[in-house]
GROMACS .gro file of C-alpha atoms in nm:
model
  364
    1UNK     CA    1  -0.025   0.006   0.006
    2UNK     CA    2   0.168   0.337  -0.113
    3UNK     CA    3   0.110   0.637   0.120
    4UNK     CA    4   0.158   1.021   0.042
    5UNK     CA    5   0.488   1.092   0.179
    6UNK     CA    6   0.628   1.435   0.274
    7UNK     CA    7   0.997   1.470   0.250
    8UNK     CA    8   1.137   1.813   0.287
    9UNK     CA    9   1.474   1.852   0.106
   10UNK     CA   10   1.782   2.119   0.203
   11UNK     CA   11   1.934   2.357  -0.058
   12UNK     CA   12   2.132   2.582   0.168
   13UNK     CA   13   2.347   2.344   0.361
   14UNK     CA   14   2.643   2.376   0.080
   15UNK     CA   15   2.644   2.009   0.079
   16UNK     CA   16   2.937   1.904  -0.193
   17UNK     CA   17   2.991   1.530  -0.139
   18UNK     CA   18   2.806   1.229  -0.009
   19UNK     CA   19   2.689   1.220   0.359
   20UNK     CA   20   2.863   0.929   0.506
   21UNK     CA   21   2.658   0.893   0.848
   22UNK     CA   22   2.358   1.054   1.016
   23UNK     CA   23   2.318   1.035   1.374
   24UNK     CA   24   2.034   1.212   1.596
   25UNK     CA   25   2.131   1.405   1.906
   26UNK     CA   26   1.771   1.428   2.049
   27UNK     CA   27   1.430   1.377   1.886
   28UNK     CA   28   1.455   1.646   1.622
   29UNK     CA   29   1.798   1.768   1.571
   30UNK     CA   30   2.050   1.541   1.390
   31UNK     CA   31   2.356   1.556   1.253
   32UNK     CA   32   2.559   1.459   0.919
   33UNK     CA   33   2.925   1.364   0.813
   34UNK     CA   34   3.049   1.433   0.472
   35UNK     CA   35   3.295   1.310   0.250
   36UNK     CA   36   3.347   1.698   0.179
   37UNK     CA   37   3.457   1.750   0.527
   38UNK     CA   38   3.212   1.884   0.727
   39UNK     CA   39   2.966   1.797   0.990
   40UNK     CA   40   2.652   1.979   0.951
   41UNK     CA   41   2.358   2.032   1.184
   42UNK     CA   42   1.961   2.020   1.113
   43UNK     CA   43   1.664   2.066   1.296
   44UNK     CA   44   1.340   1.939   1.194
   45UNK     CA   45   1.043   2.162   1.271
   46UNK     CA   46   0.693   2.012   1.287
   47UNK     CA   47   0.339   2.145   1.304
   48UNK     CA   48   0.055   1.920   1.410
   49UNK     CA   49  -0.314   1.946   1.254
   50UNK     CA   50  -0.503   1.727   1.063
   51UNK     CA   51  -0.180   1.587   0.893
   52UNK     CA   52   0.138   1.655   1.039
   53UNK     CA   53   0.351   1.926   0.847
   54UNK     CA   54   0.745   1.924   0.854
   55UNK     CA   55   1.056   2.118   0.733
   56UNK     CA   56   1.403   2.071   0.770
   57UNK     CA   57   1.617   2.383   0.889
   58UNK     CA   58   2.022   2.366   0.860
   59UNK     CA   59   2.159   2.520   1.155
   60UNK     CA   60   2.532   2.552   1.112
   61UNK     CA   61   2.834   2.349   1.028
   62UNK     CA   62   3.188   2.249   1.156
   63UNK     CA   63   3.490   2.253   0.889
   64UNK     CA   64   3.684   1.935   1.006
   65UNK     CA   65   3.947   1.988   0.670
   66UNK     CA   66   3.925   1.624   0.601
   67UNK     CA   67   3.638   1.360   0.485
   68UNK     CA   68   3.440   1.265   0.786
   69UNK     CA   69   3.369   0.869   0.792
   70UNK     CA   70   3.141   0.873   1.107
   71UNK     CA   71   3.032   1.105   1.349
   72UNK     CA   72   2.878   1.038   1.740
   73UNK     CA   73   2.687   1.288   1.957
   74UNK     CA   74   2.789   1.347   2.346
   75UNK     CA   75   2.477   1.266   2.538
   76UNK     CA   76   2.437   1.625   2.666
   77UNK     CA   77   2.480   1.770   2.302
   78UNK     CA   78   2.770   2.003   2.391
   79UNK     CA   79   2.994   1.796   2.148
   80UNK     CA   80   3.038   1.576   1.854
   81UNK     CA   81   3.298   1.305   1.785
   82UNK     CA   82   3.399   1.235   1.427
   83UNK     CA   83   3.666   1.013   1.278
   84UNK     CA   84   3.850   1.117   0.996
   85UNK     CA   85   4.016   1.049   0.716
   86UNK     CA   86   4.340   1.139   0.834
   87UNK     CA   87   4.309   0.832   1.075
   88UNK     CA   88   4.239   1.055   1.352
   89UNK     CA   89   3.961   1.049   1.639
   90UNK     CA   90   3.828   1.417   1.732
   91UNK     CA   91   3.594   1.592   1.964
   92UNK     CA   92   3.449   1.900   1.864
   93UNK     CA   93   3.286   2.187   2.088
   94UNK     CA   94   2.952   2.218   1.919
   95UNK     CA   95   2.963   2.613   1.962
   96UNK     CA   96   3.264   2.696   1.894
   97UNK     CA   97   3.400   2.412   1.674
   98UNK     CA   98   3.715   2.391   1.840
   99UNK     CA   99   3.878   1.994   1.848
  100UNK     CA  100   4.122   1.795   2.007
  101UNK     CA  101   4.277   1.475   1.900
  102UNK     CA  102   4.137   1.233   2.105
  103UNK     CA  103   4.344   0.910   1.941
  104UNK     CA  104   4.455   0.774   1.630
  105UNK     CA  105   4.430   0.415   1.442
  106UNK     CA  106   4.709   0.249   1.256
  107UNK     CA  107   4.772   0.389   0.912
  108UNK     CA  108   4.416   0.378   0.861
  109UNK     CA  109   4.122   0.543   0.945
  110UNK     CA  110   3.853   0.436   1.223
  111UNK     CA  111   3.548   0.294   1.024
  112UNK     CA  112   3.324   0.446   1.294
  113UNK     CA  113   3.305   0.624   1.634
  114UNK     CA  114   3.020   0.576   1.938
  115UNK     CA  115   3.019   0.758   2.264
  116UNK     CA  116   2.954   0.567   2.554
  117UNK     CA  117   2.824   0.787   2.802
  118UNK     CA  118   2.810   0.541   3.117
  119UNK     CA  119   3.129   0.422   3.084
  120UNK     CA  120   3.273   0.827   2.974
  121UNK     CA  121   3.468   0.662   2.675
  122UNK     CA  122   3.456   0.701   2.302
  123UNK     CA  123   3.497   0.370   2.109
  124UNK     CA  124   3.631   0.370   1.752
  125UNK     CA  125   3.617   0.066   1.541
  126UNK     CA  126   3.930   0.064   1.289
  127UNK     CA  127   4.032  -0.092   0.951
  128UNK     CA  128   4.302  -0.168   1.110
  129UNK     CA  129   4.159  -0.472   1.308
  130UNK     CA  130   4.139  -0.227   1.630
  131UNK     CA  131   3.857  -0.150   1.871
  132UNK     CA  132   3.956   0.150   2.098
  133UNK     CA  133   3.832   0.326   2.389
  134UNK     CA  134   3.953   0.660   2.453
  135UNK     CA  135   3.908   0.918   2.733
  136UNK     CA  136   3.810   1.286   2.748
  137UNK     CA  137   4.029   1.305   3.081
  138UNK     CA  138   4.338   1.179   2.925
  139UNK     CA  139   4.661   1.403   2.962
  140UNK     CA  140   4.872   1.355   2.690
  141UNK     CA  141   5.153   1.660   2.778
  142UNK     CA  142   5.200   1.685   2.400
  143UNK     CA  143   5.252   1.285   2.328
  144UNK     CA  144   5.026   1.080   2.123
  145UNK     CA  145   4.703   0.993   2.278
  146UNK     CA  146   4.712   0.647   2.392
  147UNK     CA  147   4.392   0.420   2.409
  148UNK     CA  148   4.253   0.328   2.783
  149UNK     CA  149   4.127  -0.010   2.669
  150UNK     CA  150   4.217  -0.183   2.332
  151UNK     CA  151   4.087  -0.528   2.190
  152UNK     CA  152   4.237  -0.685   1.849
  153UNK     CA  153   3.951  -0.822   1.609
  154UNK     CA  154   4.044  -1.130   1.393
  155UNK     CA  155   3.922  -0.948   1.054
  156UNK     CA  156   3.857  -0.597   0.928
  157UNK     CA  157   3.529  -0.468   1.049
  158UNK     CA  158   3.271  -0.354   0.789
  159UNK     CA  159   3.041  -0.191   1.012
  160UNK     CA  160   2.912  -0.149   1.379
  161UNK     CA  161   2.657  -0.041   1.587
  162UNK     CA  162   2.593   0.058   1.943
  163UNK     CA  163   2.201   0.050   2.131
  164UNK     CA  164   2.064   0.366   2.212
  165UNK     CA  165   2.068   0.224   2.598
  166UNK     CA  166   2.428   0.139   2.585
  167UNK     CA  167   2.388  -0.215   2.696
  168UNK     CA  168   2.571  -0.404   2.385
  169UNK     CA  169   2.810  -0.360   2.089
  170UNK     CA  170   2.793  -0.504   1.762
  171UNK     CA  171   2.975  -0.534   1.467
  172UNK     CA  172   3.032  -0.711   1.141
  173UNK     CA  173   3.344  -0.801   0.969
  174UNK     CA  174   3.493  -0.895   0.623
  175UNK     CA  175   3.450  -1.270   0.710
  176UNK     CA  176   3.053  -1.226   0.724
  177UNK     CA  177   3.051  -1.280   1.092
  178UNK     CA  178   2.829  -1.078   1.369
  179UNK     CA  179   3.001  -1.022   1.673
  180UNK     CA  180   2.854  -0.866   1.980
  181UNK     CA  181   2.908  -0.839   2.358
  182UNK     CA  182   2.755  -0.644   2.649
  183UNK     CA  183   2.941  -0.359   2.793
  184UNK     CA  184   2.887  -0.502   3.134
  185UNK     CA  185   3.184  -0.746   3.034
  186UNK     CA  186   3.423  -0.489   3.068
  187UNK     CA  187   3.255  -0.251   3.300
  188UNK     CA  188   3.528  -0.196   3.573
  189UNK     CA  189   3.779  -0.391   3.373
  190UNK     CA  190   3.919  -0.108   3.123
  191UNK     CA  191   4.257  -0.131   3.250
  192UNK     CA  192   4.244  -0.510   3.252
  193UNK     CA  193   4.365  -0.735   2.967
  194UNK     CA  194   4.027  -0.909   2.846
  195UNK     CA  195   4.067  -1.139   2.528
  196UNK     CA  196   3.828  -1.156   2.210
  197UNK     CA  197   3.621  -1.432   2.371
  198UNK     CA  198   3.400  -1.146   2.529
  199UNK     CA  199   3.220  -1.134   2.165
  200UNK     CA  200   2.960  -1.372   2.086
  201UNK     CA  201   2.961  -1.508   1.750
  202UNK     CA  202   2.744  -1.586   1.427
  203UNK     CA  203   2.798  -1.641   1.058
  204UNK     CA  204   2.582  -1.450   0.873
  205UNK     CA  205   2.249  -1.599   0.778
  206UNK     CA  206   2.255  -1.415   0.422
  207UNK     CA  207   2.571  -1.649   0.295
  208UNK     CA  208   2.967  -1.609   0.342
  209UNK     CA  209   2.964  -1.435  -0.016
  210UNK     CA  210   2.722  -1.118   0.084
  211UNK     CA  211   2.956  -0.893   0.247
  212UNK     CA  212   2.733  -0.699   0.541
  213UNK     CA  213   2.682  -0.345   0.453
  214UNK     CA  214   2.466  -0.223   0.729
  215UNK     CA  215   2.376  -0.334   1.105
  216UNK     CA  216   2.164  -0.194   1.357
  217UNK     CA  217   2.030  -0.277   1.695
  218UNK     CA  218   1.674  -0.221   1.836
  219UNK     CA  219   1.655   0.092   2.140
  220UNK     CA  220   1.632  -0.157   2.388
  221UNK     CA  221   1.846  -0.410   2.262
  222UNK     CA  222   1.559  -0.690   2.199
  223UNK     CA  223   1.659  -0.709   1.797
  224UNK     CA  224   1.959  -0.680   1.592
  225UNK     CA  225   1.932  -0.678   1.229
  226UNK     CA  226   2.197  -0.677   0.939
  227UNK     CA  227   2.185  -0.615   0.550
  228UNK     CA  228   2.419  -0.700   0.257
  229UNK     CA  229   2.554  -0.559  -0.024
  230UNK     CA  230   2.338  -0.807  -0.245
  231UNK     CA  231   1.973  -0.651  -0.134
  232UNK     CA  232   1.908  -0.908   0.149
  233UNK     CA  233   1.824  -0.865   0.525
  234UNK     CA  234   1.831  -1.057   0.837
  235UNK     CA  235   1.657  -0.976   1.153
  236UNK     CA  236   1.700  -1.140   1.489
  237UNK     CA  237   1.544  -1.130   1.850
  238UNK     CA  238   1.787  -1.105   2.150
  239UNK     CA  239   1.699  -1.249   2.474
  240UNK     CA  240   1.769  -1.054   2.797
  241UNK     CA  241   2.118  -1.249   2.795
  242UNK     CA  242   2.182  -1.090   2.455
  243UNK     CA  243   2.128  -1.421   2.274
  244UNK     CA  244   2.024  -1.447   1.911
  245UNK     CA  245   1.684  -1.631   1.879
  246UNK     CA  246   1.397  -1.660   1.612
  247UNK     CA  247   1.581  -1.504   1.307
  248UNK     CA  248   1.394  -1.366   0.965
  249UNK     CA  249   1.574  -1.332   0.654
  250UNK     CA  250   1.403  -1.171   0.363
  251UNK     CA  251   1.473  -1.011   0.045
  252UNK     CA  252   1.447  -0.624   0.073
  253UNK     CA  253   1.622  -0.440  -0.251
  254UNK     CA  254   1.555  -0.692  -0.582
  255UNK     CA  255   1.438  -0.586  -0.882
  256UNK     CA  256   1.325  -0.838  -1.180
  257UNK     CA  257   1.341  -0.679  -1.504
  258UNK     CA  258   1.298  -0.845  -1.867
  259UNK     CA  259   1.592  -0.885  -2.113
  260UNK     CA  260   1.515  -0.967  -2.425
  261UNK     CA  261   1.741  -1.130  -2.653
  262UNK     CA  262   1.684  -1.258  -3.037
  263UNK     CA  263   1.530  -1.565  -2.927
  264UNK     CA  264   1.364  -1.519  -2.580
  265UNK     CA  265   1.249  -1.287  -2.329
  266UNK     CA  266   1.437  -1.374  -1.971
  267UNK     CA  267   1.391  -1.231  -1.644
  268UNK     CA  268   1.692  -1.070  -1.479
  269UNK     CA  269   1.725  -1.032  -1.144
  270UNK     CA  270   1.928  -0.745  -0.993
  271UNK     CA  271   2.018  -0.682  -0.639
  272UNK     CA  272   2.085  -0.346  -0.498
  273UNK     CA  273   2.327  -0.259  -0.151
  274UNK     CA  274   2.141  -0.216   0.156
  275UNK     CA  275   2.283   0.137   0.309
  276UNK     CA  276   2.104   0.130   0.602
  277UNK     CA  277   1.862  -0.090   0.832
  278UNK     CA  278   1.688   0.090   1.114
  279UNK     CA  279   1.439   0.007   1.335
  280UNK     CA  280   1.172   0.224   1.533
  281UNK     CA  281   1.091   0.232   1.904
  282UNK     CA  282   0.732   0.284   1.876
  283UNK     CA  283   0.680  -0.060   1.694
  284UNK     CA  284   0.863  -0.409   1.736
  285UNK     CA  285   0.746  -0.518   1.403
  286UNK     CA  286   0.853  -0.218   1.220
  287UNK     CA  287   1.209  -0.165   1.026
  288UNK     CA  288   1.313   0.053   0.717
  289UNK     CA  289   1.571   0.009   0.459
  290UNK     CA  290   1.742   0.270   0.238
  291UNK     CA  291   1.915   0.124  -0.076
  292UNK     CA  292   2.115   0.196  -0.362
  293UNK     CA  293   1.826   0.121  -0.577
  294UNK     CA  294   1.708   0.467  -0.475
  295UNK     CA  295   1.436   0.399  -0.246
  296UNK     CA  296   1.368   0.370   0.149
  297UNK     CA  297   1.120   0.100   0.231
  298UNK     CA  298   0.913   0.046   0.566
  299UNK     CA  299   0.869  -0.332   0.638
  300UNK     CA  300   0.634  -0.523   0.861
  301UNK     CA  301   0.838  -0.780   0.960
  302UNK     CA  302   0.551  -1.012   1.130
  303UNK     CA  303   0.411  -1.025   0.795
  304UNK     CA  304   0.728  -0.965   0.573
  305UNK     CA  305   0.560  -0.722   0.363
  306UNK     CA  306   0.634  -0.370   0.250
  307UNK     CA  307   0.417  -0.094   0.415
  308UNK     CA  308   0.532   0.184   0.156
  309UNK     CA  309   0.800   0.259  -0.060
  310UNK     CA  310   0.920   0.579  -0.102
  311UNK     CA  311   1.125   0.650  -0.451
  312UNK     CA  312   1.395   0.922  -0.462
  313UNK     CA  313   1.620   1.035  -0.774
  314UNK     CA  314   1.917   0.902  -0.639
  315UNK     CA  315   2.053   0.626  -0.442
  316UNK     CA  316   1.959   0.679  -0.046
  317UNK     CA  317   2.302   0.631   0.128
  318UNK     CA  318   2.206   0.757   0.485
  319UNK     CA  319   1.939   0.716   0.732
  320UNK     CA  320   1.844   0.702   1.093
  321UNK     CA  321   1.521   0.697   1.303
  322UNK     CA  322   1.517   0.955   1.586
  323UNK     CA  323   1.492   0.845   1.918
  324UNK     CA  324   1.077   0.872   1.929
  325UNK     CA  325   1.037   0.710   1.626
  326UNK     CA  326   0.838   0.981   1.455
  327UNK     CA  327   1.131   1.090   1.241
  328UNK     CA  328   1.339   0.939   0.985
  329UNK     CA  329   1.644   1.144   0.817
  330UNK     CA  330   1.798   1.033   0.522
  331UNK     CA  331   2.051   1.172   0.285
  332UNK     CA  332   2.116   1.055  -0.116
  333UNK     CA  333   2.386   1.125  -0.345
  334UNK     CA  334   2.623   0.833  -0.488
  335UNK     CA  335   2.704   0.528  -0.330
  336UNK     CA  336   2.943   0.381  -0.566
  337UNK     CA  337   2.702   0.070  -0.604
  338UNK     CA  338   2.714   0.133  -0.970
  339UNK     CA  339   3.094   0.171  -0.980
  340UNK     CA  340   3.269   0.419  -1.227
  341UNK     CA  341   3.002   0.365  -1.487
  342UNK     CA  342   2.744   0.549  -1.204
  343UNK     CA  343   2.984   0.883  -1.215
  344UNK     CA  344   2.781   0.957  -1.515
  345UNK     CA  345   2.468   0.980  -1.371
  346UNK     CA  346   2.548   1.281  -1.171
  347UNK     CA  347   2.345   1.202  -0.886
  348UNK     CA  348   2.248   1.482  -0.662
  349UNK     CA  349   2.368   1.533  -0.272
  350UNK     CA  350   2.038   1.596  -0.051
  351UNK     CA  351   1.954   1.570   0.308
  352UNK     CA  352   1.576   1.518   0.394
  353UNK     CA  353   1.345   1.384   0.640
  354UNK     CA  354   1.018   1.202   0.628
  355UNK     CA  355   0.758   1.211   0.926
  356UNK     CA  356   0.651   0.851   0.993
  357UNK     CA  357   0.262   0.846   1.082
  358UNK     CA  358   0.055   0.557   1.204
  359UNK     CA  359  -0.010   0.461   0.853
  360UNK     CA  360   0.349   0.431   0.763
  361UNK     CA  361   0.411   0.239   1.072
  362UNK     CA  362   0.146  -0.034   1.065
  363UNK     CA  363   0.063  -0.237   0.775
  364UNK     CA  364  -0.326  -0.159   0.697
   0.00000   0.00000   0.00000
């Protein structure tokens, strides 16, 4: 069933390259990191009536002078953290834009960063197969910062995530394995040598050749899901002990098209990269997927049905649902899903937002 969707776009944010990541600071303010070296801040404005009307207001930006791979808010929203292409992990003062280097990774950048407010550390997941924790309180005295905790990973990570309540951390690697652990296992032991055995490990249910492109954890850590570069997704329920059960596997971004030859017409299946999977705190059965096929799809997990498909004029490269579950912020641009051939399409870089009403939350 199709529904009318409002997707306000921004034209005054001077976005010069693709967005790498979107993160909400609260229910109506979010930030984007981008390959043009800027962190940008937006506010969603809403007016409730017969139909909720929303608009998007660009507030300001911080010039990081390096491509921004990942961002994370400090919970009080006074600071924002970033992983930059120069291998540094930095913290920025929101008001002044001033920054300090919190840490480094070895000969390569961090894939993602996550602030953990309870532990008061920044988590950086590196392409150098390192999981490192950095403290805001460290005094380097002009020397290279040292992590307060470090784990050596067995394979290069492709994507990671931390749940909203900061109970667990998970990542996927190039060997198509999902690994996760509870922060309880290292709480109070940051200065101890803890082995990789803290991880729960599961082989991807999408196949060893399906590299995982996105991973997500629900706000209450009751669900975890991941999707692949070939258009498939999996969602699992998590027990109170963070054990994975009741997995759902489905094809989420696949198109079948006619291919005519001189002899006959054949159906050709094309699979597209899934760039983002999102849960919603308002519904246990709802997820969204954003893809290289230039669509966002809302799904009813229980029925494995599409609630609605939202088309765009460019690949949807990033998205995130607000903590209260009412908004979805997204970005479009080129995600290299079509290789060098896709450059000729000149996809536009845009940031927008969607209000998720009750009809788009439940299949009717």
